XYZ file of C-alpha atoms in Angstrom:
615
model
C 114.265 171.943 109.910
C 114.680 168.288 109.170
C 118.326 167.348 108.454
C 118.268 163.552 108.362
C 115.471 161.159 107.381
C 115.278 157.424 108.082
C 112.950 155.661 105.665
C 111.239 152.755 107.495
C 110.726 150.823 104.282
C 112.577 149.192 101.404
C 112.816 148.948 97.640
C 111.181 151.352 95.188
C 109.497 153.670 97.706
C 112.667 154.017 99.813
C 114.700 154.994 96.730
C 111.977 157.413 95.693
C 111.986 159.231 99.098
C 115.781 159.295 99.107
C 115.696 161.057 95.711
C 113.667 163.933 97.089
C 115.733 164.090 100.278
C 118.906 164.440 98.205
C 117.340 167.337 96.215
C 116.381 169.067 99.525
C 119.871 168.519 101.037
C 118.642 166.089 103.663
C 120.788 163.160 104.759
C 119.319 159.711 104.208
C 119.234 156.588 106.389
C 118.119 153.165 105.142
C 117.120 150.117 107.174
C 117.667 146.677 105.597
C 116.961 142.997 106.327
C 119.557 140.336 105.655
C 117.749 139.595 102.393
C 118.220 143.259 101.414
C 121.851 143.642 102.380
C 122.794 144.379 98.753
C 119.504 145.953 97.699
C 119.506 149.231 95.844
C 117.871 151.237 98.609
C 120.578 149.990 100.988
C 123.339 151.006 98.590
C 122.123 154.510 97.731
C 121.383 155.808 101.268
C 123.999 157.831 103.043
C 123.765 155.481 106.055
C 122.234 152.045 106.409
C 121.268 150.110 109.522
C 120.843 146.276 109.619
C 117.617 144.692 110.885
C 118.657 141.065 111.558
C 116.531 138.494 109.784
C 114.696 138.159 106.478
C 110.988 137.850 107.173
C 108.946 141.076 107.449
C 107.687 140.180 110.885
C 111.158 140.300 112.360
C 112.525 143.245 110.283
C 110.361 145.870 108.539
C 107.473 145.251 110.955
C 109.541 145.689 114.074
C 108.928 149.277 115.033
C 111.112 149.051 118.119
C 114.166 148.099 116.021
C 113.507 150.823 113.487
C 113.214 153.550 116.211
C 116.528 152.342 117.659
C 118.101 152.468 114.173
C 116.855 156.068 113.758
C 118.388 157.128 117.082
C 121.664 155.215 116.500
C 122.126 156.781 113.039
C 121.424 160.336 114.147
C 118.294 160.681 112.096
C 115.880 163.373 113.306
C 112.793 162.252 111.277
C 111.172 159.010 110.051
C 109.271 158.545 106.797
C 107.243 155.287 106.708
C 106.707 155.014 102.933
C 103.812 152.727 102.064
C 102.953 149.223 103.388
C 104.667 147.655 106.466
C 104.268 150.067 109.388
C 103.051 153.083 107.395
C 99.486 152.899 108.878
C 100.486 151.685 112.344
C 99.516 154.272 114.957
C 101.638 152.491 117.540
C 104.729 152.899 115.480
C 103.888 156.603 114.774
C 103.579 157.192 118.550
C 106.867 155.424 119.209
C 108.607 157.653 116.701
C 107.157 160.799 118.316
C 107.851 159.588 121.829
C 111.512 159.089 120.884
C 111.708 162.756 120.065
C 111.794 162.268 116.317
C 109.711 163.980 113.649
C 107.053 161.782 112.142
C 106.576 162.528 108.423
C 102.965 161.440 108.359
C 99.591 162.094 109.898
C 99.003 162.285 113.652
C 98.775 158.801 115.337
C 95.179 159.575 116.321
C 94.254 160.021 112.710
C 95.993 156.802 111.683
C 94.167 154.990 114.466
C 90.848 156.337 113.411
C 91.308 155.491 109.696
C 93.870 152.643 109.598
C 91.142 150.169 110.458
C 88.727 150.028 107.557
C 85.951 148.979 109.893
C 86.419 152.095 112.067
C 86.786 154.308 109.016
C 83.419 153.103 107.689
C 81.747 153.772 110.986
C 83.288 157.223 110.990
C 81.722 157.896 107.672
C 78.328 156.644 108.847
C 78.714 153.136 107.328
C 78.945 149.657 108.751
C 80.407 146.354 107.422
C 78.336 143.111 107.233
C 78.345 140.717 110.095
C 80.157 137.601 108.761
C 77.926 135.354 110.853
C 74.788 136.770 109.283
C 75.776 136.757 105.597
C 73.018 135.038 103.485
C 72.728 133.928 99.859
C 70.981 137.261 99.183
C 74.139 139.104 100.215
C 76.419 137.382 97.738
C 78.875 138.105 96.261
C 80.754 139.579 99.202
C 84.337 140.625 99.744
C 86.367 139.498 102.805
C 88.838 142.274 103.490
C 91.717 142.945 105.879
C 90.862 145.758 108.317
C 94.535 146.982 108.292
C 97.017 147.477 105.458
C 96.356 147.417 101.782
C 97.918 146.266 98.481
C 95.277 143.678 97.928
C 96.506 141.370 100.763
C 94.032 139.745 102.977
C 91.173 139.922 100.458
C 88.937 137.195 99.071
C 85.830 137.327 96.864
C 83.140 134.920 98.078
C 80.418 133.766 95.654
C 79.128 130.727 97.571
C 78.285 130.610 101.260
C 80.282 127.378 101.801
C 83.403 129.286 100.637
C 83.065 131.955 103.391
C 84.795 130.085 106.298
C 87.954 129.276 104.205
C 87.963 132.813 102.867
C 87.886 134.261 106.319
C 90.660 131.965 107.511
C 92.893 132.622 104.508
C 92.362 136.389 104.617
C 93.142 136.425 108.364
C 96.381 134.543 107.902
C 97.535 136.625 104.985
C 96.721 139.871 106.746
C 98.549 138.824 109.918
C 101.652 137.909 107.912
C 101.670 141.170 105.903
C 100.503 143.732 108.484
C 100.751 142.033 111.859
C 96.984 142.373 112.264
C 94.628 139.538 111.407
C 91.352 141.479 111.697
C 89.045 141.076 108.635
C 85.564 142.209 107.770
C 82.908 141.532 105.097
C 81.307 143.971 102.712
C 79.151 143.726 99.554
C 81.204 143.199 96.360
C 80.168 145.407 93.489
C 81.131 143.420 90.318
C 81.488 146.250 87.760
C 82.431 149.301 89.778
C 85.334 151.632 89.081
C 88.010 152.261 91.653
C 88.415 156.035 91.947
C 90.345 157.881 94.565
C 91.301 161.380 95.700
C 94.834 162.399 96.737
C 94.751 164.861 99.605
C 97.541 166.941 101.170
C 96.825 168.735 104.473
C 98.847 171.101 106.698
C 98.721 171.917 110.427
C 97.043 175.259 109.694
C 93.732 173.825 108.539
C 94.207 173.756 104.812
C 93.270 170.530 102.939
C 94.035 170.189 99.235
C 91.923 167.669 97.236
C 94.235 166.915 94.316
C 92.036 165.799 91.431
C 91.082 162.173 90.968
C 92.734 158.912 90.014
C 91.293 155.856 88.379
C 92.796 152.494 89.595
C 90.282 150.096 88.144
C 92.737 147.682 86.409
C 93.524 145.336 89.278
C 94.710 141.760 89.771
C 94.049 140.063 93.089
C 92.610 143.409 94.262
C 95.925 145.105 93.752
C 96.297 147.872 91.292
C 98.175 147.362 88.071
C 97.485 150.531 86.031
C 96.510 153.883 87.476
C 95.855 157.306 85.893
C 94.982 160.896 86.688
C 92.576 162.441 86.281
C 89.983 159.611 86.327
C 88.454 159.682 82.853
C 84.693 160.073 82.422
C 84.112 161.399 85.892
C 81.969 164.505 85.533
C 82.351 167.842 87.288
C 79.505 167.154 89.725
C 80.812 163.742 90.746
C 84.267 165.182 91.080
C 83.016 167.806 93.436
C 81.210 165.154 95.484
C 84.373 163.032 95.627
C 86.456 166.076 96.747
C 83.878 167.037 99.408
C 83.752 163.554 100.873
C 87.538 163.385 100.945
C 87.907 166.721 102.660
C 85.200 165.652 105.070
C 87.130 162.473 105.886
C 90.279 164.352 106.414
C 88.793 167.025 108.648
C 86.898 164.380 110.679
C 90.256 163.122 111.999
C 92.279 166.388 111.848
C 94.423 164.889 109.116
C 97.896 166.247 108.374
C 100.120 165.232 105.430
C 99.535 163.175 102.316
C 96.722 160.641 102.240
C 94.202 159.059 99.859
C 90.492 158.522 100.097
C 89.291 155.585 98.049
C 85.828 155.020 96.484
C 84.030 152.526 94.310
C 82.070 154.420 91.686
C 79.062 152.501 90.266
C 75.922 153.792 88.546
C 77.223 157.344 88.842
C 77.458 157.073 92.662
C 80.405 157.196 94.992
C 80.668 154.408 97.593
C 83.346 155.077 100.282
C 85.895 152.321 100.670
C 88.633 153.469 102.941
C 91.174 156.158 103.692
C 94.849 155.323 103.258
C 96.804 157.366 105.800
C 99.981 157.293 103.867
C 101.573 157.951 100.468
C 100.128 155.725 97.732
C 102.126 153.671 95.243
C 100.395 155.596 92.461
C 101.226 159.070 93.712
C 103.461 159.829 90.703
C 100.529 160.335 88.351
C 99.154 163.099 90.639
C 102.628 164.619 90.876
C 102.865 164.719 87.079
C 99.453 166.303 86.522
C 99.811 168.910 89.304
C 103.565 169.583 88.941
C 104.165 168.620 92.551
C 106.591 166.579 94.601
C 104.335 165.032 97.246
C 107.301 163.722 99.298
C 108.673 167.237 99.468
C 105.183 168.391 100.433
C 105.080 165.797 103.238
C 108.427 166.992 104.570
C 107.430 170.633 104.418
C 104.168 169.923 106.237
C 106.039 167.949 108.911
C 108.288 170.983 109.396
C 105.208 173.119 110.048
C 105.050 175.054 106.780
C 101.614 176.157 105.517
C 100.202 175.201 102.156
C 98.911 177.836 99.763
C 95.144 178.407 100.023
C 94.626 176.595 96.705
C 96.489 173.788 95.041
C 98.232 174.179 91.648
C 96.041 173.872 88.523
C 96.199 170.404 86.900
C 97.538 169.935 83.362
C 97.400 167.041 81.015
C 97.039 163.345 81.772
C 99.338 160.828 83.417
C 99.290 157.009 83.481
C 101.324 154.615 85.594
C 101.929 150.899 84.932
C 103.294 148.607 87.664
C 105.924 146.246 86.273
C 105.890 142.980 88.193
C 108.095 139.916 88.172
C 105.108 137.580 87.753
C 103.504 135.317 85.165
C 99.897 136.533 84.528
C 99.136 133.497 82.341
C 99.794 131.086 85.165
C 97.921 132.418 88.147
C 99.977 135.577 88.486
C 102.722 133.425 89.979
C 105.613 135.608 91.259
C 109.014 135.012 89.699
C 112.442 135.232 91.209
C 116.038 135.323 89.924
C 118.502 137.802 88.537
C 117.294 140.938 86.906
C 120.073 141.211 84.323
C 118.899 144.439 82.746
C 116.163 147.015 83.225
C 116.108 150.012 80.836
C 113.223 152.053 79.525
C 113.414 154.749 76.858
C 113.696 158.468 77.649
C 110.504 160.436 77.961
C 108.924 158.418 80.788
C 109.464 158.292 84.529
C 110.927 155.134 86.064
C 110.610 154.513 89.808
C 112.346 151.375 90.840
C 114.205 149.615 93.673
C 116.301 147.492 91.348
C 119.284 148.005 89.001
C 121.017 145.696 86.557
C 122.327 142.550 88.200
C 120.095 142.716 91.272
C 118.374 139.579 92.587
C 114.547 139.383 92.909
C 114.049 137.434 96.062
C 111.097 135.534 97.677
C 110.476 137.646 100.769
C 108.822 140.747 99.446
C 106.492 142.186 96.876
C 107.091 141.227 93.224
C 106.946 144.825 91.878
C 110.048 145.701 89.864
C 109.191 149.237 88.885
C 106.556 151.837 88.081
C 106.700 153.432 84.630
C 104.805 156.718 84.227
C 103.955 158.730 81.170
C 102.576 162.292 81.153
C 101.155 163.996 78.053
C 98.660 166.742 77.161
C 95.866 164.140 76.494
C 94.908 160.775 77.663
C 95.322 159.189 74.267
C 98.900 160.575 73.968
C 99.768 159.350 77.455
C 98.518 155.861 76.588
C 100.522 155.759 73.369
C 103.651 157.034 75.088
C 103.498 154.565 77.954
C 102.603 151.537 75.801
C 105.441 152.365 73.426
C 107.967 152.799 76.173
C 107.025 149.531 77.770
C 107.032 147.680 74.460
C 110.568 148.821 73.649
C 111.970 148.524 77.198
C 114.837 146.086 77.816
C 113.747 143.800 80.653
C 116.061 140.850 80.944
C 115.518 138.308 83.685
C 112.492 136.486 85.119
C 109.079 136.459 83.357
C 107.274 139.824 83.880
C 103.829 141.242 83.138
C 105.245 143.635 80.495
C 103.237 142.178 77.560
C 100.048 142.214 79.643
C 100.589 145.886 80.409
C 101.084 146.798 76.747
C 98.042 144.885 75.652
C 95.914 146.333 78.541
C 96.864 149.837 77.603
C 95.890 149.207 73.962
C 92.639 147.323 74.730
C 89.565 148.979 73.343
C 87.850 149.024 76.780
C 90.782 150.898 78.293
C 91.309 153.324 75.396
C 87.595 154.103 75.503
C 87.703 154.492 79.356
C 85.055 151.794 79.806
C 87.101 149.668 82.166
C 86.087 148.522 85.631
C 87.519 146.301 88.419
C 86.395 143.195 86.540
C 88.580 144.005 83.544
C 91.017 141.093 83.979
C 88.255 138.655 84.975
C 86.827 139.218 81.525
C 89.872 139.591 79.360
C 92.836 137.858 80.954
C 92.825 134.833 78.621
C 92.961 137.040 75.491
C 95.524 139.406 77.011
C 97.892 136.558 77.865
C 97.471 134.617 74.607
C 101.017 133.892 73.359
C 102.120 135.945 70.352
C 105.773 135.009 69.952
C 108.009 136.349 67.179
C 108.553 133.423 64.822
C 112.011 134.627 63.915
C 113.316 135.114 67.503
C 114.565 131.491 67.798
C 116.486 131.840 64.504
C 118.008 135.109 65.572
C 119.055 133.491 68.889
C 120.596 130.584 67.146
C 122.563 132.715 64.660
C 123.809 134.958 67.418
C 124.956 131.905 69.403
C 126.663 130.423 66.363
C 128.600 133.658 65.804
C 129.658 133.819 69.443
C 131.092 130.228 69.287
C 132.851 130.547 65.893
C 136.488 131.604 65.891
C 136.575 132.498 62.199
C 133.066 133.981 61.729
C 131.511 130.798 60.266
C 133.013 131.101 56.720
C 133.124 127.767 54.886
C 134.529 126.999 51.408
C 131.705 124.514 50.988
C 128.268 124.593 52.549
C 128.106 122.726 55.849
C 125.510 120.297 56.990
C 122.551 122.012 58.609
C 122.949 122.853 62.233
C 119.971 122.636 64.657
C 119.231 124.329 67.914
C 116.131 124.111 70.182
C 114.477 126.810 72.203
C 111.486 127.042 74.481
C 109.389 130.126 73.653
C 105.959 130.905 75.177
C 105.634 127.444 76.560
C 106.388 125.671 73.202
C 109.464 124.078 71.827
C 110.982 125.453 68.578
C 113.740 123.883 66.519
C 115.629 126.073 64.049
C 118.087 125.111 61.374
C 120.912 127.122 59.730
C 124.154 126.379 57.964
C 127.566 127.791 57.212
C 128.203 128.831 53.559
C 130.870 130.629 51.582
C 128.922 133.845 52.212
C 128.491 133.143 55.938
C 125.495 131.968 57.902
C 122.348 131.128 55.977
C 118.850 129.867 56.764
C 115.919 128.882 54.554
C 113.317 131.485 53.769
C 115.324 134.513 54.949
C 118.498 136.446 54.017
C 121.009 136.856 56.802
C 122.101 140.461 56.356
C 124.209 140.559 59.500
C 124.900 138.327 62.433
C 127.153 138.716 65.449
C 126.886 137.715 69.064
C 124.611 140.610 70.023
C 122.906 141.763 66.814
C 121.174 139.888 63.945
C 119.607 141.492 60.911
C 117.299 139.345 58.765
C 115.594 140.149 55.505
C 112.115 138.559 55.205
C 110.165 139.108 51.981
C 112.159 142.214 51.270
C 111.684 143.695 54.749
C 114.715 144.035 57.053
C 114.248 143.154 60.729
C 116.749 143.847 63.487
C 117.118 141.680 66.589
C 119.119 142.545 69.678
C 120.240 139.319 71.356
C 121.465 138.980 74.931
C 122.247 135.623 76.576
C 122.522 134.812 80.276
C 123.284 131.085 80.723
C 120.417 129.191 79.025
C 118.190 132.283 79.102
C 118.120 134.348 75.906
C 116.384 137.626 75.271
C 115.729 138.570 71.629
C 114.296 142.127 71.564
C 111.316 141.682 73.990
C 111.015 137.933 73.587
C 112.296 135.589 76.312
C 113.632 132.194 75.229
C 115.219 129.320 77.020
C 118.016 127.385 75.162
C 117.232 123.674 75.365
C 119.852 120.837 75.344
C 120.270 119.037 72.090
C 118.810 115.815 73.615
C 116.147 115.972 76.351
C 117.040 114.391 79.732
C 114.591 111.471 80.239
C 115.039 111.822 84.079
C 113.506 115.265 83.939
C 110.102 113.988 82.816
C 107.390 114.038 85.446
C 104.514 111.559 85.854
C 101.141 112.734 84.636
C 99.199 114.548 87.344
C 102.279 115.839 89.068
C 101.817 119.083 90.981
C 105.059 121.092 91.228
C 105.818 124.328 93.055
C 105.350 127.179 90.627
C 107.491 129.481 92.667
C 109.892 129.464 95.680
C 108.047 129.787 98.968
C 106.827 128.211 102.117
C 104.060 125.602 102.484
C 101.615 127.204 104.960
C 98.628 124.850 104.707
C 97.503 121.428 103.547
C 93.773 120.790 102.897
C 92.058 119.346 105.889
C 92.205 115.517 106.012
C 94.322 115.376 102.863
C 96.348 112.076 102.867
C 97.703 109.756 100.260
C 94.871 107.691 98.828
C 92.241 110.355 99.236
C 89.904 111.205 96.405
C 90.144 114.801 95.227
C 87.939 116.852 92.906
C 89.072 118.934 89.950
C 89.823 122.468 91.145
C 89.940 121.443 94.807
C 92.546 123.393 96.800
C 95.125 120.987 98.088
C 98.231 122.950 99.061
C 98.756 126.595 99.926
C 102.174 128.320 99.463
C 103.195 131.740 100.771
C 105.603 133.776 98.591
C 106.194 137.530 98.351
C 103.613 138.165 101.103
C 100.822 136.502 99.152
C 99.208 133.103 99.475
C 98.973 130.872 96.395
C 96.679 127.906 96.058
C 97.758 124.707 94.357
C 94.609 122.901 93.094
C 93.907 119.388 91.806
C 94.214 119.433 87.979
C 91.503 116.769 87.707
C 89.305 114.491 89.707
C 91.217 111.512 90.853
C 93.233 109.859 93.640
C 96.079 111.517 95.537
C 98.836 108.974 95.092
C 101.749 111.027 96.537
C 102.022 113.967 98.957
C 105.471 115.523 99.485
C 104.396 118.813 101.118
C 103.994 119.682 104.770
C 103.382 122.971 106.568
C 106.608 124.958 107.089
C 108.541 123.281 104.320
C 110.569 125.553 102.043
C 110.129 124.718 98.378
C 111.878 125.732 95.163
C 110.349 126.104 91.618
C 109.730 122.730 90.040
C 109.787 120.809 93.293
C 107.281 117.931 93.295
C 104.523 118.537 95.871
C 101.909 115.896 95.062
C 100.638 113.533 92.382
C 96.938 113.161 91.466
C 96.245 110.003 89.366
C 93.135 110.031 87.201
C 91.112 106.953 86.328
């Protein structure tokens, strides 16, 4: 019997595993980098062991340090979570060799399937030879052989893009997984990403647990997942299950895993097998009434599964909430998460709590929100409603994108595919700000600053405040009267520092207002309070390229120097942040008149990197 589990991971998945361990009466051990010293997973574990440093390569990817931490803390088992070392057979062997229980598949199974190239050959498939790719093969996908999460992947549509794609994918894969091997495969433009959750024991039983659809993806990383996959008929489901069980038996698989496919033209194309727990496992748990982490632990203890899995019921959908700006290249965001609260009736898996800091070193996912209902339509409505009314105060997030995606006609009709955001991103990120949010913010601020509630014997001169909302500046005016605060075109029913009620054309609207420095949240709208008079020194020259996020400069375009001619859209500078590379491109054709970036330099948001002057 396992009595103490060290989770070789961080954030949301560590907290989720700890939750099950507590329910089972198992002691928990966390490992943490210096950047995670105050992280939620560090705080909630029974014991925590420091991994000196901040970068993944020296902390969560150091299997030797993690094994030492397990032994020092008295843990008798290790759970790898997902990402980092979860699919590293060398780490699994080191855990077993240290006399600890490995809560995962045998190292031999990981070795066989962790490399996507080996997995394809095991299933009778073979990747393309990068040196032999021709125009007829395009488009192709360059893909990391190890790991997952969309890292180390590039779509190539022109042959001259292939060398840079290979180089960039190798660098990103090496940084994220410690393995820079990549391969090339055909890219199917309009396929659906469908997968099968499996759970296998040491007694020969393999459960295929329904299907999941994960087609809504950005940068090849899943955003919305659901179970069961809609529109997948009984015959195709049987084929997917059979292929998944075949893959598991081929490597004597034990524990939880996922077999992934691309479904196109009614056919299943094998992609890979993830020899770990998936990020989206909660939707399968909801539909089958299972705790997959508890199942992993029981299997690791040698218990046998029942001959047949539980029967599925209803439909579940999960949305990944990211600190990122979808309208500006999915740029990750950092800062303080002042508040994170979702309504009752949905599941929230997160590694953050109010007041935590979202840093630059790791993935930008804040939480997973999961809804389960008798039907798909009800699950969509429940999840979209919960996200829409959630209080998420802090950096920009993808919350609005998620709500609009769930309500998009292609999604509600189950006609989505992996190209969904390529087609619809512009419309899904079109600003739709609340025109009364700036006024509510101004009235709440006026109340918070007034000692006597704003009452005046005679009407005052109009007061003005400026706010930035959805990239545009808004100026609002109000005044103090004998009846209190007033504004043209509306009736101020109530106003205090945290709550404003306005009546517009006979309809009352309520606004909850929270302010953190110059950042103001009015219901679900995020505003920035602007100074009364703009600072002339803050204006940048036309053509200035600034860092959209904190990160590290990892590459400058070959031969790029001041005075060089650059083309519109040409990649100039590459930043690495939150384990992803981000390209800074020339905004127009012109001359590079200034270059302030160099490889290895740490940059902050808004820092000037280069200037491109147009004729």
